[in-house]
Amino acid sequence: MENMETTSIKEVAHRAGVSLGTVSNVLNRPHLVADTTRQRVLEAIRELGYVRNDSARQLRAGRSRTIAIVVLDVSNPFFTDVIRGAEEAIDAAGAVAVVCNSGQSAARERRHLELLEEQRVQGVLITPVDGGRDSQLVNLIKRGVPVVLVDRGIWQSDRCSVAVDDVLGGRIAGQHFRELGHDHVAFVGGPLTIPQVADRQRGFESVLSGVRVRTFLTPELTVAAGRQAGHAIADLPAPDRPTAVFCANDLLALGLLQEMTQRGINVPDEVAILGYDDIDFAAAAAVPLSSVRQPREHLGRAAAELLLEETRSPDTHAHRNLVFHPELVARKSTARPGR
Amino acid sequence: MENMETTSIKEVAHRAGVSLGTVSNVLNRPHLVADTTRQRVLEAIRELGYVRNDSARQLRAGRSRTIAIVVLDVSNPFFTDVIRGAEEAIDAAGAVAVVCNSGQSAARERRHLELLEEQRVQGVLITPVDGGRDSQLVNLIKRGVPVVLVDRGIWQSDRCSVAVDDVLGGRIAGQHFRELGHDHVAFVGGPLTIPQVADRQRGFESVLSGVRVRTFLTPELTVAAGRQAGHAIADLPAPDRPTAVFCANDLLALGLLQEMTQRGINVPDEVAILGYDDIDFAAAAAVPLSSVRQPREHLGRAAAELLLEETRSPDTHAHRNLVFHPELVARKSTARPGR
DNA sequence: CGCGACGGTTGAAACGCGTCAACGCTGCCC
DNA sequence: GGGCAGCGTTGACGCGTTTCAACCGTCGCG
């Protein structure tokens, strides 16, 4: 077991009394090697603590077995769930997933992509900082590396992508309020420069013609921003207050909920609240939060499968842009008053 | 830009009219190359879209520039914060961080470690599934790969580690209750096979001699388990009910809080609740949750720095086992009654 | 003015390690 | 004896790095 730092296939061959190629065969095509020889080689490998040098292997193979998942923010539960789904599929295919965190920084994303390109990764699954126009990413694609966009830039036909239909999500929210009989509702979210937010708003309003809809723009999608919006809504005199509020994500909804609870405004009787994402904490809130759920793990799995498909048959592969449907998870925060 | 798949340093050299070595010098020791030549080479690189082959480079160098962070669960905020801290330090050192998720599975951890070893990573920062006795991890260390344990196995002297003093965290909790004048308190947590949980309990009880302390064991550290414990506590007749509860983590505390709120038991007036971890949602709970905060990012940064130090001077390096101190973050859930 | 020395480059070749295709040896069967 | 498996070996190859000898032009000294 000692002297491991420099153990190469050559020493294994020497110790086992065979040639280099045989050792290689034992490792890669064991059926070609006679039983006794194979045993001897495996024995030598064990004794020397030999570990294959992946650099050399890759150098010859021209590509690696790893698939990279580049996310905007590892601490966002949305992405961690996407990661889990993708890992599942990648694992099942015998590849290995590594996660890179761009942390919303274009510079870090670029650094990661550069390295990944140098490492000749098998493919990249990415939620790009800038929607996928970055030159580094374009280079990667030009080079023939399969790339799948996750939840961004679904309109680009030169690559695969997966996303969730946010307009539909908004529609589902509006529909839900309609069915509950609300005739004065509100949308809380922002900034509208985030396509997801704008889409959700658009879908929401599109099914609410004839209903009074107010909009409260927020500077970000956080609990604090939700609280502030809640402040503004609670300050309205009761007759002028919307009876149902759709928030662009669950954090906003949780903030809103807290503010309402603190102000003594009953949820859902006086104000119904509907979130988006269905994060784990939604169900666990003081008043269990209704939410529009995105199939996060599914999204990741589908993305990984598109990627794997492309790596397996790059020639016949046709790029696809999958769009998933969100679904309503109704809980107490939008229960019909009086229930 | 075309024909990129096979572009090698050789073609660059040819196109620039220089030799291989010169191109290599341009890439690695540009000061050794005359200005005009360098420009010519850079130009050729750009024109051909050349990207260095990291496998070949590593094959020669014997080791890579990447540092792996292997965590138990990417969707746990504790780890994502640790990751962020570690990435900061790794980035600053010019290395690259990749994250591997073992998902609590020893098999996946093993697979990842095997691959990392084959890739000759510069170092590994890991929270091992089994406390660090896994043979794959031991192999890695034998081989001379720097390994730093995170929040596990601090007693092992053959490697560096970082951890947070959970006994102290428990003491801080107990001390807090003492100062608030509680004379009947409870600990909620489990299973005690998790060292962190056992340590917190031990510390908690150690400073509460003379105080009545009940223990409610939970099967896991989740919101649901917290709710169940809350159920049991709320069922106690008021005089027999503890006036302050210390939970082994914030999820339990949030579940407990919800149950209390739902049962109409006032927090903190009738029951004070103290959590552990100070996750983002703690401050955002219906009643802002007091918690014992662990310096998560700091932990990650320190771990990465130990690792980097070891990679830089493997000979003079002495293993260290850093222990960090948690701190109390007092919010409303443990405010003095009547305030 | 001529020659050697010197600072500063350049280019050929060896090297790191595993993979794979082509080839060679043994022994057996018909 | 010819042919065929079955097994193992040989050697070229992938690509960037590094070493070292050779080379260039310039400068100083005699």
CSV table of N, CA, C and O in Angstrom, one decimal, chain B residues 6 44 74 99 103 173 196 213 252 254-255 328:
chain,number,residue,atom,x,y,z
B,6,THR,N,-10.8,19.4,-32.6
B,6,THR,CA,-9.5,18.7,-32.6
B,6,THR,C,-8.3,19.7,-32.5
B,6,THR,O,-7.2,19.2,-32.7
B,44,ALA,N,-3.3,33.4,-33.2
B,44,ALA,CA,-3.6,32.1,-33.8
B,44,ALA,C,-4.6,31.4,-32.8
B,44,ALA,O,-5.5,30.7,-33.3
B,74,VAL,N,-27.1,18.6,-0.5
B,74,VAL,CA,-27.1,20.0,-1.1
B,74,VAL,C,-28.3,20.8,-0.8
B,74,VAL,O,-28.3,22.0,-0.9
B,99,VAL,N,-18.7,20.8,-6.4
B,99,VAL,CA,-19.5,20.3,-5.3
B,99,VAL,C,-20.0,18.9,-5.7
B,99,VAL,O,-20.5,18.7,-6.8
B,103,GLY,N,-25.7,12.9,-0.7
B,103,GLY,CA,-27.1,12.6,-0.4
B,103,GLY,C,-27.2,11.5,0.7
B,103,GLY,O,-28.1,10.7,0.6
B,173,ALA,N,-27.6,27.7,25.2
B,173,ALA,CA,-29.1,27.6,25.3
B,173,ALA,C,-29.5,27.6,26.7
B,173,ALA,O,-30.4,28.3,27.1
B,196,GLN,N,-24.1,15.5,17.0
B,196,GLN,CA,-24.5,16.9,17.3
B,196,GLN,C,-25.6,17.0,18.2
B,196,GLN,O,-25.6,17.9,19.1
B,213,VAL,N,-35.7,19.6,34.0
B,213,VAL,CA,-35.5,19.5,32.6
B,213,VAL,C,-36.2,18.2,32.0
B,213,VAL,O,-35.9,17.1,32.5
B,252,LEU,N,-37.3,21.7,13.9
B,252,LEU,CA,-38.1,21.2,15.1
B,252,LEU,C,-38.8,22.4,15.7
B,252,LEU,O,-40.0,22.4,16.0
B,254,LEU,N,-39.6,25.3,14.5
B,254,LEU,CA,-40.6,25.9,13.7
B,254,LEU,C,-41.9,25.0,13.8
B,254,LEU,O,-43.0,25.5,13.9
B,255,GLY,N,-41.7,23.7,13.8
B,255,GLY,CA,-42.9,22.8,13.9
B,255,GLY,C,-43.5,23.0,15.3
B,255,GLY,O,-44.8,23.1,15.4
B,328,LEU,N,-25.6,33.0,20.4
B,328,LEU,CA,-27.0,33.2,20.6
B,328,LEU,C,-27.6,34.3,19.8
B,328,LEU,O,-27.0,35.4,19.8
